[in-house]
JSON list of C-alpha atoms in Angstrom, two decimals:
[
{"chain": "Q", "resi": 1017, "resn": "MET", "atom": "CA", "xyz": [1.30, -56.37, -65.04]},
{"chain": "Q", "resi": 1018, "resn": "SER", "atom": "CA", "xyz": [3.32, -54.00, -62.86]},
{"chain": "Q", "resi": 1019, "resn": "GLU", "atom": "CA", "xyz": [4.02, -50.30, -62.56]},
{"chain": "Q", "resi": 1020, "resn": "ALA", "atom": "CA", "xyz": [7.21, -48.37, -61.90]},
{"chain": "Q", "resi": 1021, "resn": "CYS", "atom": "CA", "xyz": [7.56, -46.39, -58.68]},
{"chain": "Q", "resi": 1022, "resn": "ARG", "atom": "CA", "xyz": [7.37, -42.66, -59.29]},
{"chain": "Q", "resi": 1023, "resn": "LEU", "atom": "CA", "xyz": [9.60, -41.92, -56.29]},
{"chain": "Q", "resi": 1024, "resn": "CYS", "atom": "CA", "xyz": [12.54, -44.33, -56.52]},
{"chain": "Q", "resi": 1025, "resn": "GLY", "atom": "CA", "xyz": [12.07, -45.71, -60.04]},
{"chain": "Q", "resi": 1026, "resn": "HIS", "atom": "CA", "xyz": [11.81, -49.37, -59.01]},
{"chain": "Q", "resi": 1027, "resn": "ARG", "atom": "CA", "xyz": [10.24, -51.10, -62.00]},
{"chain": "Q", "resi": 1028, "resn": "ASP", "atom": "CA", "xyz": [8.39, -54.00, -60.43]},
{"chain": "Q", "resi": 1029, "resn": "CYS", "atom": "CA", "xyz": [5.86, -52.61, -57.95]},
{"chain": "Q", "resi": 1030, "resn": "ALA", "atom": "CA", "xyz": [3.12, -54.88, -56.65]},
{"chain": "Q", "resi": 1031, "resn": "ALA", "atom": "CA", "xyz": [-0.61, -54.31, -56.92]},
{"chain": "Q", "resi": 1032, "resn": "PHE", "atom": "CA", "xyz": [-1.69, -53.08, -53.50]},
{"chain": "Q", "resi": 1033, "resn": "ALA", "atom": "CA", "xyz": [-5.45, -52.43, -53.63]},
{"chain": "Q", "resi": 1034, "resn": "SER", "atom": "CA", "xyz": [-8.31, -51.72, -56.00]},
{"chain": "Q", "resi": 1035, "resn": "VAL", "atom": "CA", "xyz": [-11.14, -49.54, -54.74]},
{"chain": "Q", "resi": 1036, "resn": "GLY", "atom": "CA", "xyz": [-13.87, -49.10, -57.31]},
{"chain": "Q", "resi": 1037, "resn": "GLU", "atom": "CA", "xyz": [-12.13, -48.06, -60.52]},
{"chain": "Q", "resi": 1038, "resn": "ARG", "atom": "CA", "xyz": [-9.00, -46.82, -58.78]},
{"chain": "Q", "resi": 1039, "resn": "HIS", "atom": "CA", "xyz": [-5.95, -49.09, -58.69]},
{"chain": "Q", "resi": 1040, "resn": "TYR", "atom": "CA", "xyz": [-3.09, -48.59, -56.24]},
{"chain": "Q", "resi": 1041, "resn": "TRP", "atom": "CA", "xyz": [0.44, -49.95, -56.20]},
{"chain": "Q", "resi": 1042, "resn": "ARG", "atom": "CA", "xyz": [3.14, -50.31, -53.56]},
{"chain": "Q", "resi": 1043, "resn": "CYS", "atom": "CA", "xyz": [6.86, -50.16, -54.11]},
{"chain": "Q", "resi": 1044, "resn": "PRO", "atom": "CA", "xyz": [8.84, -52.95, -52.39]},
{"chain": "Q", "resi": 1045, "resn": "HIS", "atom": "CA", "xyz": [11.93, -50.75, -52.45]},
{"chain": "Q", "resi": 1046, "resn": "CYS", "atom": "CA", "xyz": [10.85, -47.43, -50.85]},
{"chain": "Q", "resi": 1047, "resn": "SER", "atom": "CA", "xyz": [7.36, -48.47, -49.59]},
{"chain": "Q", "resi": 1048, "resn": "LEU", "atom": "CA", "xyz": [5.52, -45.66, -51.37]},
{"chain": "Q", "resi": 1049, "resn": "THR", "atom": "CA", "xyz": [1.87, -46.47, -52.13]},
{"chain": "Q", "resi": 1050, "resn": "PHE", "atom": "CA", "xyz": [0.49, -44.68, -55.19]},
{"chain": "Q", "resi": 1051, "resn": "LEU", "atom": "CA", "xyz": [-2.35, -44.46, -57.68]},
{"chain": "Q", "resi": 1052, "resn": "GLY", "atom": "CA", "xyz": [-1.63, -45.86, -61.15]},
{"chain": "Q", "resi": 1053, "resn": "ALA", "atom": "CA", "xyz": [-0.24, -43.29, -63.58]},
{"chain": "Q", "resi": 1054, "resn": "ALA", "atom": "CA", "xyz": [-3.09, -43.72, -66.07]},
{"chain": "Q", "resi": 1055, "resn": "GLN", "atom": "CA", "xyz": [-5.60, -42.61, -63.42]},
{"chain": "Q", "resi": 1056, "resn": "LEU", "atom": "CA", "xyz": [-3.92, -39.43, -62.21]},
{"chain": "Q", "resi": 1057, "resn": "PRO", "atom": "CA", "xyz": [-6.27, -36.41, -62.23]},
{"chain": "Q", "resi": 1058, "resn": "ASP", "atom": "CA", "xyz": [-5.60, -33.56, -64.64]},
{"chain": "Q", "resi": 1059, "resn": "ARG", "atom": "CA", "xyz": [-4.72, -30.04, -63.51]},
{"chain": "Q", "resi": 1060, "resn": "GLN", "atom": "CA", "xyz": [-8.25, -28.68, -64.00]},
{"chain": "Q", "resi": 1061, "resn": "ALA", "atom": "CA", "xyz": [-9.83, -31.43, -61.88]},
{"chain": "Q", "resi": 1062, "resn": "GLU", "atom": "CA", "xyz": [-7.23, -30.83, -59.18]},
{"chain": "Q", "resi": 1063, "resn": "LYS", "atom": "CA", "xyz": [-7.86, -27.11, -59.04]},
{"chain": "Q", "resi": 1064, "resn": "GLN", "atom": "CA", "xyz": [-11.63, -27.62, -58.83]},
{"chain": "Q", "resi": 1065, "resn": "GLN", "atom": "CA", "xyz": [-11.08, -29.81, -55.77]},
{"chain": "Q", "resi": 1066, "resn": "TYR", "atom": "CA", "xyz": [-8.55, -27.45, -54.18]},
{"chain": "Q", "resi": 1067, "resn": "ASP", "atom": "CA", "xyz": [-10.89, -24.48, -54.60]},
{"chain": "Q", "resi": 1068, "resn": "LEU", "atom": "CA", "xyz": [-13.38, -26.24, -52.34]},
{"chain": "Q", "resi": 1069, "resn": "HIS", "atom": "CA", "xyz": [-10.94, -26.10, -49.42]},
{"chain": "Q", "resi": 1070, "resn": "GLU", "atom": "CA", "xyz": [-11.46, -23.36, -46.86]},
{"chain": "Q", "resi": 1071, "resn": "ASN", "atom": "CA", "xyz": [-7.99, -22.86, -45.41]},
{"chain": "Q", "resi": 1072, "resn": "HIS", "atom": "CA", "xyz": [-8.09, -19.25, -44.30]},
{"chain": "Q", "resi": 1073, "resn": "PRO", "atom": "CA", "xyz": [-4.95, -17.90, -42.58]},
{"chain": "Q", "resi": 1074, "resn": "ASP", "atom": "CA", "xyz": [-7.06, -16.37, -39.80]},
{"chain": "Q", "resi": 1075, "resn": "ASP", "atom": "CA", "xyz": [-9.03, -19.53, -38.99]},
{"chain": "Q", "resi": 1076, "resn": "PRO", "atom": "CA", "xyz": [-8.02, -20.63, -35.45]},
{"chain": "Q", "resi": 1077, "resn": "GLY", "atom": "CA", "xyz": [-8.60, -24.31, -36.15]},
{"chain": "Q", "resi": 1078, "resn": "TYR", "atom": "CA", "xyz": [-6.49, -24.24, -39.29]},
{"chain": "Q", "resi": 1079, "resn": "ARG", "atom": "CA", "xyz": [-3.72, -22.39, -37.47]},
{"chain": "Q", "resi": 1080, "resn": "ARG", "atom": "CA", "xyz": [-3.70, -25.06, -34.75]},
{"chain": "Q", "resi": 1081, "resn": "PHE", "atom": "CA", "xyz": [-3.54, -27.72, -37.44]},
{"chain": "Q", "resi": 1082, "resn": "LEU", "atom": "CA", "xyz": [-0.51, -26.11, -39.09]},
{"chain": "Q", "resi": 1083, "resn": "ASP", "atom": "CA", "xyz": [1.11, -25.45, -35.73]},
{"chain": "Q", "resi": 1084, "resn": "GLN", "atom": "CA", "xyz": [1.80, -29.19, -35.54]},
{"chain": "Q", "resi": 1085, "resn": "LEU", "atom": "CA", "xyz": [4.63, -28.40, -37.94]},
{"chain": "Q", "resi": 1086, "resn": "ALA", "atom": "CA", "xyz": [5.35, -24.73, -37.27]},
{"chain": "Q", "resi": 1087, "resn": "ARG", "atom": "CA", "xyz": [6.05, -25.23, -33.57]},
{"chain": "Q", "resi": 1088, "resn": "PRO", "atom": "CA", "xyz": [8.64, -28.07, -33.69]},
{"chain": "Q", "resi": 1089, "resn": "LEU", "atom": "CA", "xyz": [10.30, -26.58, -36.76]},
{"chain": "Q", "resi": 1090, "resn": "GLY", "atom": "CA", "xyz": [10.47, -23.11, -35.26]},
{"chain": "Q", "resi": 1091, "resn": "GLU", "atom": "CA", "xyz": [12.08, -24.50, -32.11]},
{"chain": "Q", "resi": 1092, "resn": "ARG", "atom": "CA", "xyz": [14.98, -25.78, -34.22]},
{"chain": "Q", "resi": 1093, "resn": "LEU", "atom": "CA", "xyz": [15.61, -22.72, -36.36]},
{"chain": "Q", "resi": 1094, "resn": "THR", "atom": "CA", "xyz": [18.16, -20.04, -35.57]},
{"chain": "Q", "resi": 1095, "resn": "ARG", "atom": "CA", "xyz": [17.23, -16.37, -35.41]},
{"chain": "Q", "resi": 1096, "resn": "GLY", "atom": "CA", "xyz": [16.85, -14.80, -38.82]},
{"chain": "Q", "resi": 1097, "resn": "ALA", "atom": "CA", "xyz": [16.34, -18.08, -40.68]},
{"chain": "Q", "resi": 1098, "resn": "GLN", "atom": "CA", "xyz": [14.55, -17.61, -44.00]},
{"chain": "Q", "resi": 1099, "resn": "GLY", "atom": "CA", "xyz": [12.36, -20.19, -45.70]},
{"chain": "Q", "resi": 1100, "resn": "LEU", "atom": "CA", "xyz": [9.96, -21.18, -48.42]},
{"chain": "Q", "resi": 1101, "resn": "ASP", "atom": "CA", "xyz": [6.52, -22.73, -48.10]},
{"chain": "Q", "resi": 1102, "resn": "PHE", "atom": "CA", "xyz": [6.32, -25.10, -51.08]},
{"chain": "Q", "resi": 1103, "resn": "GLY", "atom": "CA", "xyz": [2.72, -25.75, -52.15]},
{"chain": "Q", "resi": 1104, "resn": "CYS", "atom": "CA", "xyz": [1.24, -22.92, -50.12]},
{"chain": "Q", "resi": 1105, "resn": "GLY", "atom": "CA", "xyz": [-2.23, -23.10, -51.71]},
{"chain": "Q", "resi": 1106, "resn": "PRO", "atom": "CA", "xyz": [-4.54, -20.09, -52.09]},
{"chain": "Q", "resi": 1107, "resn": "GLY", "atom": "CA", "xyz": [-4.20, -18.99, -48.45]},
{"chain": "Q", "resi": 1108, "resn": "PRO", "atom": "CA", "xyz": [-0.54, -18.99, -47.31]},
{"chain": "Q", "resi": 1109, "resn": "ALA", "atom": "CA", "xyz": [-1.31, -19.54, -43.64]},
{"chain": "Q", "resi": 1110, "resn": "LEU", "atom": "CA", "xyz": [1.88, -21.41, -42.75]},
{"chain": "Q", "resi": 1111, "resn": "ALA", "atom": "CA", "xyz": [4.07, -18.64, -44.16]},
{"chain": "Q", "resi": 1112, "resn": "ARG", "atom": "CA", "xyz": [2.25, -16.23, -41.86]},
{"chain": "Q", "resi": 1113, "resn": "LEU", "atom": "CA", "xyz": [2.72, -18.52, -38.84]},
{"chain": "Q", "resi": 1114, "resn": "MET", "atom": "CA", "xyz": [6.44, -18.76, -39.52]},
{"chain": "Q", "resi": 1115, "resn": "ALA", "atom": "CA", "xyz": [6.73, -15.00, -40.06]},
{"chain": "Q", "resi": 1116, "resn": "GLU", "atom": "CA", "xyz": [5.00, -14.42, -36.72]},
{"chain": "Q", "resi": 1117, "resn": "ARG", "atom": "CA", "xyz": [7.78, -16.47, -35.14]},
{"chain": "Q", "resi": 1118, "resn": "GLY", "atom": "CA", "xyz": [10.38, -14.24, -36.76]},
{"chain": "Q", "resi": 1119, "resn": "PHE", "atom": "CA", "xyz": [11.19, -16.38, -39.81]},
{"chain": "Q", "resi": 1120, "resn": "ALA", "atom": "CA", "xyz": [10.58, -14.64, -43.14]},
{"chain": "Q", "resi": 1121, "resn": "THR", "atom": "CA", "xyz": [8.93, -17.17, -45.46]},
{"chain": "Q", "resi": 1122, "resn": "ARG", "atom": "CA", "xyz": [8.34, -16.89, -49.19]},
{"chain": "Q", "resi": 1123, "resn": "VAL", "atom": "CA", "xyz": [5.68, -18.95, -50.96]},
{"chain": "Q", "resi": 1124, "resn": "TYR", "atom": "CA", "xyz": [5.39, -21.14, -54.03]},
{"chain": "Q", "resi": 1125, "resn": "ASP", "atom": "CA", "xyz": [2.50, -23.04, -55.52]},
{"chain": "Q", "resi": 1126, "resn": "PRO", "atom": "CA", "xyz": [2.16, -24.26, -59.14]},
{"chain": "Q", "resi": 1127, "resn": "LEU", "atom": "CA", "xyz": [-1.49, -23.17, -59.21]},
{"chain": "Q", "resi": 1128, "resn": "TYR", "atom": "CA", "xyz": [-1.76, -20.19, -56.88]},
{"chain": "Q", "resi": 1129, "resn": "ALA", "atom": "CA", "xyz": [1.72, -18.66, -56.59]},
{"chain": "Q", "resi": 1130, "resn": "ASP", "atom": "CA", "xyz": [3.73, -19.84, -59.58]},
{"chain": "Q", "resi": 1131, "resn": "ASP", "atom": "CA", "xyz": [6.76, -17.57, -59.24]},
{"chain": "Q", "resi": 1132, "resn": "GLN", "atom": "CA", "xyz": [9.65, -19.63, -60.57]},
{"chain": "Q", "resi": 1133, "resn": "ARG", "atom": "CA", "xyz": [12.17, -17.11, -59.24]},
{"chain": "Q", "resi": 1134, "resn": "VAL", "atom": "CA", "xyz": [11.72, -18.40, -55.70]},
{"chain": "Q", "resi": 1135, "resn": "LEU", "atom": "CA", "xyz": [12.81, -21.85, -56.87]},
{"chain": "Q", "resi": 1136, "resn": "ARG", "atom": "CA", "xyz": [16.18, -20.50, -57.98]},
{"chain": "Q", "resi": 1137, "resn": "GLN", "atom": "CA", "xyz": [17.24, -19.60, -54.43]},
{"chain": "Q", "resi": 1138, "resn": "ARG", "atom": "CA", "xyz": [18.32, -21.62, -51.40]},
{"chain": "Q", "resi": 1139, "resn": "TYR", "atom": "CA", "xyz": [16.74, -21.48, -47.97]},
{"chain": "Q", "resi": 1140, "resn": "ASP", "atom": "CA", "xyz": [17.38, -22.27, -44.34]},
{"chain": "Q", "resi": 1141, "resn": "PHE", "atom": "CA", "xyz": [14.14, -24.21, -44.30]},
{"chain": "Q", "resi": 1142, "resn": "VAL", "atom": "CA", "xyz": [11.42, -25.43, -46.64]},
{"chain": "Q", "resi": 1143, "resn": "THR", "atom": "CA", "xyz": [7.95, -26.43, -45.51]},
{"chain": "Q", "resi": 1144, "resn": "CYS", "atom": "CA", "xyz": [5.57, -28.66, -47.41]},
{"chain": "Q", "resi": 1145, "resn": "THR", "atom": "CA", "xyz": [2.22, -29.24, -45.68]},
{"chain": "Q", "resi": 1146, "resn": "GLU", "atom": "CA", "xyz": [-0.60, -31.36, -47.07]},
{"chain": "Q", "resi": 1147, "resn": "VAL", "atom": "CA", "xyz": [1.20, -31.51, -50.42]},
{"chain": "Q", "resi": 1148, "resn": "LEU", "atom": "CA", "xyz": [3.10, -34.82, -50.60]},
{"chain": "Q", "resi": 1149, "resn": "GLU", "atom": "CA", "xyz": [-0.11, -36.80, -51.04]},
{"chain": "Q", "resi": 1150, "resn": "HIS", "atom": "CA", "xyz": [-0.89, -34.78, -54.20]},
{"chain": "Q", "resi": 1151, "resn": "LEU", "atom": "CA", "xyz": [2.42, -35.30, -56.01]},
{"chain": "Q", "resi": 1152, "resn": "HIS", "atom": "CA", "xyz": [2.15, -37.09, -59.34]},
{"chain": "Q", "resi": 1153, "resn": "TRP", "atom": "CA", "xyz": [5.91, -37.53, -59.79]},
{"chain": "Q", "resi": 1154, "resn": "PRO", "atom": "CA", "xyz": [7.40, -37.17, -56.31]},
{"chain": "Q", "resi": 1155, "resn": "GLU", "atom": "CA", "xyz": [10.94, -37.95, -57.47]},
{"chain": "Q", "resi": 1156, "resn": "ARG", "atom": "CA", "xyz": [10.96, -34.51, -59.11]},
{"chain": "Q", "resi": 1157, "resn": "GLU", "atom": "CA", "xyz": [9.87, -32.64, -55.98]},
{"chain": "Q", "resi": 1158, "resn": "TRP", "atom": "CA", "xyz": [12.43, -34.43, -53.82]},
{"chain": "Q", "resi": 1159, "resn": "ALA", "atom": "CA", "xyz": [15.15, -33.35, -56.23]},
{"chain": "Q", "resi": 1160, "resn": "THR", "atom": "CA", "xyz": [13.78, -29.82, -55.90]},
{"chain": "Q", "resi": 1161, "resn": "PHE", "atom": "CA", "xyz": [13.85, -30.00, -52.09]},
{"chain": "Q", "resi": 1162, "resn": "ALA", "atom": "CA", "xyz": [17.51, -31.05, -52.22]},
{"chain": "Q", "resi": 1163, "resn": "ARG", "atom": "CA", "xyz": [18.24, -28.03, -54.39]},
{"chain": "Q", "resi": 1164, "resn": "LEU", "atom": "CA", "xyz": [16.24, -25.57, -52.25]},
{"chain": "Q", "resi": 1165, "resn": "VAL", "atom": "CA", "xyz": [17.52, -26.47, -48.78]},
{"chain": "Q", "resi": 1166, "resn": "ARG", "atom": "CA", "xyz": [21.00, -25.31, -47.80]},
{"chain": "Q", "resi": 1167, "resn": "PRO", "atom": "CA", "xyz": [23.38, -27.81, -46.16]},
{"chain": "Q", "resi": 1168, "resn": "GLY", "atom": "CA", "xyz": [22.37, -27.91, -42.51]},
{"chain": "Q", "resi": 1169, "resn": "GLY", "atom": "CA", "xyz": [18.92, -26.57, -43.37]},
{"chain": "Q", "resi": 1170, "resn": "TRP", "atom": "CA", "xyz": [15.53, -28.08, -42.60]},
{"chain": "Q", "resi": 1171, "resn": "LEU", "atom": "CA", "xyz": [12.71, -29.72, -44.52]},
{"chain": "Q", "resi": 1172, "resn": "GLY", "atom": "CA", "xyz": [9.38, -29.77, -42.66]},
{"chain": "Q", "resi": 1173, "resn": "LEU", "atom": "CA", "xyz": [6.73, -32.12, -44.03]},
{"chain": "Q", "resi": 1174, "resn": "MET", "atom": "CA", "xyz": [3.16, -32.81, -43.05]},
{"chain": "Q", "resi": 1175, "resn": "THR", "atom": "CA", "xyz": [1.03, -35.55, -44.57]},
{"chain": "Q", "resi": 1176, "resn": "ARG", "atom": "CA", "xyz": [-1.14, -38.18, -42.93]},
{"chain": "Q", "resi": 1177, "resn": "TRP", "atom": "CA", "xyz": [0.76, -41.49, -42.86]},
{"chain": "Q", "resi": 1178, "resn": "LEU", "atom": "CA", "xyz": [-0.56, -44.75, -44.21]},
{"chain": "Q", "resi": 1179, "resn": "ILE", "atom": "CA", "xyz": [-0.18, -47.06, -41.23]},
{"chain": "Q", "resi": 1180, "resn": "ASP", "atom": "CA", "xyz": [-3.22, -49.36, -41.52]},
{"chain": "Q", "resi": 1181, "resn": "ASP", "atom": "CA", "xyz": [-3.30, -51.30, -44.78]},
{"chain": "Q", "resi": 1182, "resn": "ALA", "atom": "CA", "xyz": [-6.53, -53.11, -43.91]},
{"chain": "Q", "resi": 1183, "resn": "HIS", "atom": "CA", "xyz": [-8.37, -49.81, -43.47]},
{"chain": "Q", "resi": 1184, "resn": "PHE", "atom": "CA", "xyz": [-7.01, -48.27, -46.66]},
{"chain": "Q", "resi": 1185, "resn": "PRO", "atom": "CA", "xyz": [-10.18, -48.71, -48.81]},
{"chain": "Q", "resi": 1186, "resn": "HIS", "atom": "CA", "xyz": [-12.24, -46.83, -46.19]},
{"chain": "Q", "resi": 1187, "resn": "TRP", "atom": "CA", "xyz": [-9.62, -44.26, -45.19]},
{"chain": "Q", "resi": 1188, "resn": "HIS", "atom": "CA", "xyz": [-10.86, -40.68, -45.50]},
{"chain": "Q", "resi": 1189, "resn": "TYR", "atom": "CA", "xyz": [-7.47, -39.55, -46.77]},
{"chain": "Q", "resi": 1190, "resn": "ARG", "atom": "CA", "xyz": [-7.67, -41.95, -49.71]},
{"chain": "Q", "resi": 1191, "resn": "ARG", "atom": "CA", "xyz": [-11.14, -40.74, -50.69]},
{"chain": "Q", "resi": 1192, "resn": "ASP", "atom": "CA", "xyz": [-9.92, -37.30, -51.75]},
{"chain": "Q", "resi": 1193, "resn": "PRO", "atom": "CA", "xyz": [-9.59, -37.75, -55.54]},
{"chain": "Q", "resi": 1194, "resn": "THR", "atom": "CA", "xyz": [-6.47, -35.58, -55.62]},
{"chain": "Q", "resi": 1195, "resn": "HIS", "atom": "CA", "xyz": [-4.61, -37.73, -53.08]},
{"chain": "Q", "resi": 1196, "resn": "VAL", "atom": "CA", "xyz": [-2.46, -40.03, -55.18]},
{"chain": "Q", "resi": 1197, "resn": "CYS", "atom": "CA", "xyz": [0.62, -40.84, -53.05]},
{"chain": "Q", "resi": 1198, "resn": "PHE", "atom": "CA", "xyz": [0.58, -42.26, -49.54]},
{"chain": "Q", "resi": 1199, "resn": "TRP", "atom": "CA", "xyz": [3.60, -42.19, -47.30]},
{"chain": "Q", "resi": 1200, "resn": "GLN", "atom": "CA", "xyz": [4.90, -44.36, -44.48]},
{"chain": "Q", "resi": 1201, "resn": "PRO", "atom": "CA", "xyz": [7.73, -43.88, -41.97]},
{"chain": "Q", "resi": 1202, "resn": "ARG", "atom": "CA", "xyz": [9.73, -46.42, -43.98]},
{"chain": "Q", "resi": 1203, "resn": "THR", "atom": "CA", "xyz": [9.49, -44.19, -47.05]},
{"chain": "Q", "resi": 1204, "resn": "PHE", "atom": "CA", "xyz": [10.97, -41.19, -45.21]},
{"chain": "Q", "resi": 1205, "resn": "GLN", "atom": "CA", "xyz": [13.67, -43.43, -43.75]},
{"chain": "Q", "resi": 1206, "resn": "TRP", "atom": "CA", "xyz": [14.55, -44.65, -47.24]},
{"chain": "Q", "resi": 1207, "resn": "LEU", "atom": "CA", "xyz": [14.79, -41.08, -48.53]},
{"chain": "Q", "resi": 1208, "resn": "ALA", "atom": "CA", "xyz": [16.93, -39.97, -45.59]},
{"chain": "Q", "resi": 1209, "resn": "GLN", "atom": "CA", "xyz": [19.40, -42.80, -46.08]},
{"chain": "Q", "resi": 1210, "resn": "ARG", "atom": "CA", "xyz": [19.80, -42.34, -49.83]},
{"chain": "Q", "resi": 1211, "resn": "GLN", "atom": "CA", "xyz": [19.38, -38.64, -50.46]},
{"chain": "Q", "resi": 1212, "resn": "GLY", "atom": "CA", "xyz": [21.45, -36.91, -47.82]},
{"chain": "Q", "resi": 1213, "resn": "TRP", "atom": "CA", "xyz": [18.88, -36.13, -45.15]},
{"chain": "Q", "resi": 1214, "resn": "GLU", "atom": "CA", "xyz": [18.93, -36.76, -41.41]},
{"chain": "Q", "resi": 1215, "resn": "LEU", "atom": "CA", "xyz": [15.52, -37.80, -40.12]},
{"chain": "Q", "resi": 1216, "resn": "VAL", "atom": "CA", "xyz": [15.23, -35.83, -36.88]},
{"chain": "Q", "resi": 1217, "resn": "GLU", "atom": "CA", "xyz": [11.59, -36.17, -35.84]},
{"chain": "Q", "resi": 1218, "resn": "MET", "atom": "CA", "xyz": [8.69, -38.41, -36.86]},
{"chain": "Q", "resi": 1219, "resn": "ASN", "atom": "CA", "xyz": [5.35, -37.73, -35.24]},
{"chain": "Q", "resi": 1220, "resn": "ASN", "atom": "CA", "xyz": [2.35, -38.47, -37.46]},
{"chain": "Q", "resi": 1221, "resn": "PRO", "atom": "CA", "xyz": [1.57, -36.39, -39.52]},
{"chain": "Q", "resi": 1222, "resn": "VAL", "atom": "CA", "xyz": [4.89, -34.50, -39.22]},
{"chain": "Q", "resi": 1223, "resn": "ALA", "atom": "CA", "xyz": [8.38, -35.39, -40.39]},
{"chain": "Q", "resi": 1224, "resn": "LEU", "atom": "CA", "xyz": [11.37, -33.09, -39.87]},
{"chain": "Q", "resi": 1225, "resn": "LEU", "atom": "CA", "xyz": [14.52, -33.73, -41.89]},
{"chain": "Q", "resi": 1226, "resn": "ARG", "atom": "CA", "xyz": [17.83, -31.91, -41.85]},
{"chain": "Q", "resi": 1227, "resn": "ARG", "atom": "CA", "xyz": [20.04, -31.58, -44.90]},
{"chain": "Q", "resi": 1228, "resn": "ARG", "atom": "CA", "xyz": [23.45, -33.08, -44.22]},
{"chain": "Q", "resi": 1229, "resn": "ALA", "atom": "CA", "xyz": [26.33, -30.66, -44.65]}
]
């Protein structure tokens, strides 16, 4: 029995771990670790979990958390750059942080800000914080990122990396029932090499990629 990778499409992924009733796989091609497709949560269960989060834009601790991405990305942007926060959640704190730095930032979220018009434009930068681990079919979102980011533009990602396989069953990040994909530096390197990105900075939990012209 095997399962196809939902990022690169490799058809012969290996069983990685079983924790209780949840079964995880790892792709030998792109190194993505993911929950089996039959066990993915439905949209209602996801929203119930997301609604428990308290990510208020004015919370100083949450702002410091997001600043891990906002600061290094902002240092690389030119004046007047415009962006999109993809997967902003109910409280678009990162968009506010970027706007405070002088970078107008629109928002999109399939549950809380589902304005498809913003996905028909291109941007100088796209941010995606604490979202990658939730993606059921990440190949689709990466195709979207490629469409959204202008040549020479930036993609700023934040997700906690899976760097300790032995600790995976006990890892707090795995225990969130909506976390279904787990990323490693090798996965970002694979994407950069094959999908036209330059991997500029890797500093757990942040990855900054630039779209090749």
